[in-house]
């Protein structure tokens, strides 16, 4: 999920990240039985009985590490298990930063993705 700069300005970057996670989980079909979050807190809307945060989760949990890899190099959204770096599309955030770099090259955004 993506939140706008306006939302980030209104609620701050941490709350915007929490909101994006809540939106992403709410849009999953089917809904997950359990949610793991890589970080030091859970979004407020997630049920504490069926969600857990793990600090440095990508280094401690295979499921989080795998999800991180798939999110970064999935060449086809319909085939999330198909991961090949040669045909991969950039993740949404990286793609946005490349587009923004073309609009505002003075900020060198392509190197801050």
Coordinates of N, CA and C in Angstrom, one line a residue:
X1 N 0.8 -1.2 0.0 CA 0.0 0.0 0.0 C 0.9 1.2 0.0
X2 N 0.4 2.3 -0.6 CA 1.1 3.5 -0.6 C 0.3 4.7 0.0
X3 N 0.9 5.5 0.8 CA 0.2 6.7 1.3 C 0.9 7.9 0.7
X4 N 0.1 8.9 0.6 CA 0.6 10.1 -0.1 C 1.5 11.0 0.8
X5 N 2.2 11.9 0.2 CA 3.0 12.8 0.9 C 2.1 13.7 1.8
X6 N 1.0 14.0 1.4 CA 0.0 14.8 2.2 C -0.3 14.1 3.5
X7 N -0.6 12.8 3.4 CA -0.9 12.0 4.6 C 0.3 11.9 5.5
X8 N 1.4 11.7 4.9 CA 2.7 11.7 5.8 C 2.8 13.0 6.5
X9 N 2.6 14.1 5.8 CA 2.7 15.4 6.5 C 1.7 15.6 7.6
X10 N 0.5 15.0 7.4 CA -0.6 15.2 8.3 C -0.4 14.3 9.6
X11 N 0.1 13.1 9.4 CA 0.1 12.2 10.5 C 1.5 11.7 11.0
X12 N 2.5 12.0 10.2 CA 3.9 11.7 10.4 C 4.3 10.4 9.7
X13 N 5.6 10.2 9.5 CA 6.0 9.1 8.7 C 5.8 7.7 9.4
X14 N 6.0 7.7 10.7 CA 5.7 6.4 11.4 C 4.3 6.0 11.3
X15 N 3.4 6.9 11.6 CA 2.0 6.6 11.5 C 1.5 6.3 10.1
X16 N 2.2 6.9 9.1 CA 1.8 6.7 7.7 C 2.3 5.2 7.3
X17 N 3.4 4.8 7.9 CA 3.9 3.4 7.6 C 2.9 2.4 8.3
X18 N 2.5 2.7 9.5 CA 1.5 1.9 10.1 C 0.2 1.8 9.3
X19 N -0.3 2.9 8.8 CA -1.5 3.0 8.0 C -1.3 2.2 6.8
X20 N -0.2 2.3 6.1 CA 0.1 1.5 4.9 C 0.0 0.0 5.2
X21 N 0.6 -0.4 6.3 CA 0.6 -1.8 6.7 C -0.9 -2.3 6.9
X22 N -1.6 -1.5 7.7 CA -3.0 -1.8 7.9 C -3.8 -2.0 6.6
X23 N -3.6 -1.0 5.7 CA -4.3 -1.1 4.4 C -3.9 -2.3 3.6
X24 N -2.6 -2.6 3.6 CA -2.1 -3.8 2.9 C -2.7 -5.1 3.4
X25 N -2.7 -5.2 4.7 CA -3.3 -6.4 5.4 C -4.8 -6.5 5.1
X26 N -5.5 -5.4 5.2 CA -6.9 -5.4 5.0 C -7.3 -5.8 3.6
X27 N -6.4 -5.6 2.6 CA -6.7 -5.9 1.2 C -6.4 -7.3 0.8
X28 N -5.7 -8.1 1.7 CA -5.4 -9.5 1.4 C -6.6 -10.4 1.2
X29 N -6.6 -11.2 0.2 CA -7.6 -12.2 0.0 C -7.0 -13.5 -0.3
X30 N -7.2 -14.5 0.5 CA -8.0 -14.5 1.7 C -7.3 -13.8 2.8
X31 N -8.0 -13.4 3.9 CA -7.3 -12.8 5.0 C -6.4 -13.8 5.7
X32 N -5.2 -13.3 6.2 CA -4.3 -14.2 6.8 C -4.7 -14.7 8.2
X33 N -4.3 -15.9 8.5 CA -4.6 -16.4 9.9 C -3.7 -15.7 10.9
X34 N -2.5 -15.3 10.5 CA -1.5 -14.7 11.4 C -0.7 -13.7 10.6
X35 N -0.3 -12.6 11.2 CA 0.5 -11.6 10.5 C 1.8 -11.4 11.3
X36 N 2.9 -11.4 10.6 CA 4.2 -11.1 11.1 C 4.7 -9.8 10.6
X37 N 5.2 -8.9 11.4 CA 5.6 -7.6 11.0 C 7.1 -7.4 11.4
X38 N 7.9 -7.0 10.4 CA 9.3 -6.8 10.6 C 9.4 -5.4 11.2
X39 N 9.7 -5.3 12.4 CA 9.8 -4.0 13.1 C 9.6 -4.1 14.6
X40 N 9.4 -2.9 15.2 CA 9.4 -2.9 16.7 C 8.0 -2.5 17.2
X41 N 6.9 -2.6 16.4 CA 5.6 -2.4 16.8 C 4.6 -2.9 15.8
X42 N 3.4 -3.0 16.2 CA 2.3 -3.4 15.3 C 1.4 -2.2 15.0
X43 N 0.9 -2.2 13.8 CA -0.2 -1.2 13.6 C -1.4 -1.4 14.5
X44 N -2.0 -0.4 14.9 CA -3.1 -0.4 15.9 C -4.3 -1.3 15.4
X45 N -4.5 -1.4 14.2 CA -5.7 -2.1 13.6 C -5.5 -3.6 13.6
X46 N -4.2 -4.1 13.8 CA -4.0 -5.5 13.8 C -4.3 -6.1 15.1
X47 N -4.9 -7.3 15.1 CA -5.3 -8.0 16.3 C -4.0 -8.6 17.0
X48 N -3.8 -8.2 18.2 CA -2.6 -8.7 19.0 C -2.6 -10.2 19.2
X49 N -3.7 -10.8 19.1 CA -3.8 -12.3 19.2 C -3.3 -13.0 18.0
X50 N -3.4 -12.4 16.8 CA -3.1 -13.0 15.6 C -2.0 -12.2 14.8
X51 N -1.2 -11.4 15.5 CA -0.2 -10.6 14.9 C 1.0 -10.5 15.9
X52 N 2.2 -10.4 15.3 CA 3.4 -10.4 16.1 C 4.5 -9.6 15.4
X53 N 5.1 -8.7 16.1 CA 6.2 -8.0 15.5 C 7.6 -8.6 15.9
X54 N 8.5 -8.6 15.0 CA 9.8 -9.1 15.2 C 10.9 -8.1 14.8
X55 N 11.6 -7.6 15.8 CA 12.7 -6.6 15.5 C 13.8 -7.4 14.7
X56 N 14.2 -6.7 13.6 CA 15.1 -7.3 12.6 C 14.6 -8.7 12.2
X57 N 13.3 -8.7 11.9 CA 12.6 -9.9 11.5 C 13.2 -10.6 10.3
X58 N 13.7 -9.8 9.3 CA 14.2 -10.5 8.1 C 15.5 -11.3 8.4
X59 N 16.1 -11.0 9.5 CA 17.3 -11.8 9.9 C 16.9 -13.0 10.8
X60 N 15.7 -12.9 11.4 CA 15.4 -13.9 12.4 C 14.2 -14.9 12.0
X61 N 13.5 -14.5 10.9 CA 12.3 -15.3 10.5 C 12.3 -15.5 9.0
X62 N 12.3 -16.8 8.7 CA 12.4 -17.2 7.3 C 11.2 -16.6 6.5
X63 N 10.0 -16.6 7.1 CA 8.8 -16.1 6.4 C 9.0 -14.6 6.1
X64 N 9.5 -13.8 7.0 CA 9.7 -12.4 6.8 C 10.8 -12.2 5.7
X65 N 11.9 -12.9 5.8 CA 13.0 -12.8 4.9 C 12.5 -13.1 3.4
X66 N 11.7 -14.2 3.3 CA 11.2 -14.6 2.0 C 10.2 -13.5 1.5
X67 N 9.4 -13.0 2.3 CA 8.4 -11.9 1.9 C 9.2 -10.7 1.4
X68 N 10.3 -10.4 2.1 CA 11.1 -9.2 1.7 C 11.7 -9.5 0.3
X69 N 12.2 -10.6 0.1 CA 12.8 -10.9 -1.2 C 11.8 -10.9 -2.3
X70 N 10.6 -11.5 -2.1 CA 9.6 -11.5 -3.1 C 9.1 -10.1 -3.4
X71 N 9.0 -9.3 -2.4 CA 8.5 -7.9 -2.6 C 9.5 -7.1 -3.4
X72 N 10.8 -7.4 -3.3 CA 11.8 -6.7 -4.1 C 12.1 -7.2 -5.5
X73 N 11.9 -8.4 -5.8 CA 12.2 -9.0 -7.1 C 11.2 -9.8 -7.7
X74 N 9.9 -9.6 -7.5 CA 8.9 -10.4 -8.1 C 8.6 -9.9 -9.5
X75 N 8.9 -10.7 -10.6 CA 8.7 -10.2 -11.9 C 7.3 -10.2 -12.4
X76 N 6.4 -10.9 -11.7 CA 5.0 -11.0 -12.2 C 4.1 -11.1 -10.9
X77 N 3.3 -10.1 -10.7 CA 2.4 -10.0 -9.5 C 1.5 -11.2 -9.5
X78 N 1.2 -11.9 -10.6 CA 0.3 -13.0 -10.6 C 1.1 -14.3 -10.2
X79 N 2.4 -14.3 -10.2 CA 3.2 -15.4 -9.9 C 4.2 -15.1 -8.8
X80 N 3.8 -14.8 -7.6 CA 4.7 -14.3 -6.6 C 5.8 -15.2 -6.2
X81 N 5.6 -16.5 -6.5 CA 6.7 -17.5 -6.2 C 7.8 -17.5 -7.2
X82 N 7.6 -16.8 -8.3 CA 8.6 -16.8 -9.4 C 9.5 -15.6 -9.2
X83 N 10.7 -15.9 -8.7 CA 11.6 -14.8 -8.4 C 12.9 -15.0 -9.3
X84 N 13.1 -14.2 -10.2 CA 14.3 -14.2 -11.0 C 14.8 -12.8 -11.2
X85 N 16.0 -12.5 -10.8 CA 16.5 -11.1 -10.8 C 16.6 -10.6 -12.2
X86 N 16.8 -11.4 -13.2 CA 17.0 -10.9 -14.5 C 15.8 -10.3 -15.1
X87 N 14.6 -10.8 -14.7 CA 13.3 -10.3 -15.3 C 12.5 -9.5 -14.3
X88 N 13.1 -9.2 -13.1 CA 12.4 -8.5 -12.0 C 12.1 -7.1 -12.3
X89 N 10.9 -6.6 -11.9 CA 10.5 -5.2 -11.9 C 10.9 -4.6 -10.6
X90 N 11.3 -3.3 -10.6 CA 11.6 -2.7 -9.3 C 10.4 -2.6 -8.4
X91 N 10.6 -2.7 -7.1 CA 9.5 -2.5 -6.2 C 8.9 -1.1 -6.4
X92 N 7.6 -1.0 -6.0 CA 6.9 0.3 -6.2 C 7.7 1.5 -5.7
X93 N 8.2 1.4 -4.5 CA 9.0 2.5 -3.9 C 10.1 2.9 -4.8
X94 N 10.9 1.9 -5.2 CA 12.1 2.2 -6.1 C 11.6 2.8 -7.4
X95 N 10.6 2.2 -8.0 CA 10.1 2.7 -9.3 C 9.6 4.2 -9.1
X96 N 9.0 4.5 -8.0 CA 8.6 5.9 -7.7 C 9.8 6.8 -7.6
X97 N 10.8 6.4 -6.9 CA 12.0 7.2 -6.7 C 12.7 7.5 -8.1
X98 N 12.7 6.5 -8.9 CA 13.3 6.7 -10.3 C 12.5 7.7 -11.1
X99 N 11.2 7.6 -11.0 CA 10.3 8.6 -11.7 C 10.5 10.0 -11.1
X100 N 10.6 10.1 -9.7 CA 10.8 11.4 -9.1 C 12.2 12.0 -9.5
X101 N 13.2 11.1 -9.6 CA 14.5 11.6 -10.0 C 14.5 12.2 -11.3
X102 N 13.7 11.8 -12.2 CA 13.6 12.4 -13.6 C 12.9 13.8 -13.4
X103 N 12.0 13.9 -12.5 CA 11.3 15.2 -12.3 C 12.2 16.2 -11.6
X104 N 12.9 15.7 -10.6 CA 13.8 16.6 -9.7 C 15.2 16.0 -9.6
X105 N 16.0 16.1 -10.7 CA 17.3 15.5 -10.7 C 18.3 16.1 -9.6
X106 N 18.0 17.3 -9.2 CA 18.9 17.9 -8.3 C 18.9 17.2 -6.9
X107 N 17.9 16.4 -6.6 CA 17.9 15.7 -5.3 C 18.5 14.3 -5.4
X108 N 18.9 13.8 -6.6 CA 19.6 12.5 -6.7 C 18.8 11.4 -6.1
X109 N 17.5 11.4 -6.4 CA 16.6 10.5 -5.7 C 16.8 9.0 -6.2
X110 N 17.3 8.9 -7.4 CA 17.6 7.5 -7.9 C 18.6 6.8 -7.0
X111 N 19.4 7.5 -6.2 CA 20.4 6.9 -5.3 C 19.9 6.9 -3.9
X112 N 18.6 7.2 -3.7 CA 18.0 7.2 -2.3 C 16.8 6.3 -2.3
X113 N 16.8 5.3 -3.1 CA 15.7 4.4 -3.1 C 16.0 3.2 -2.2

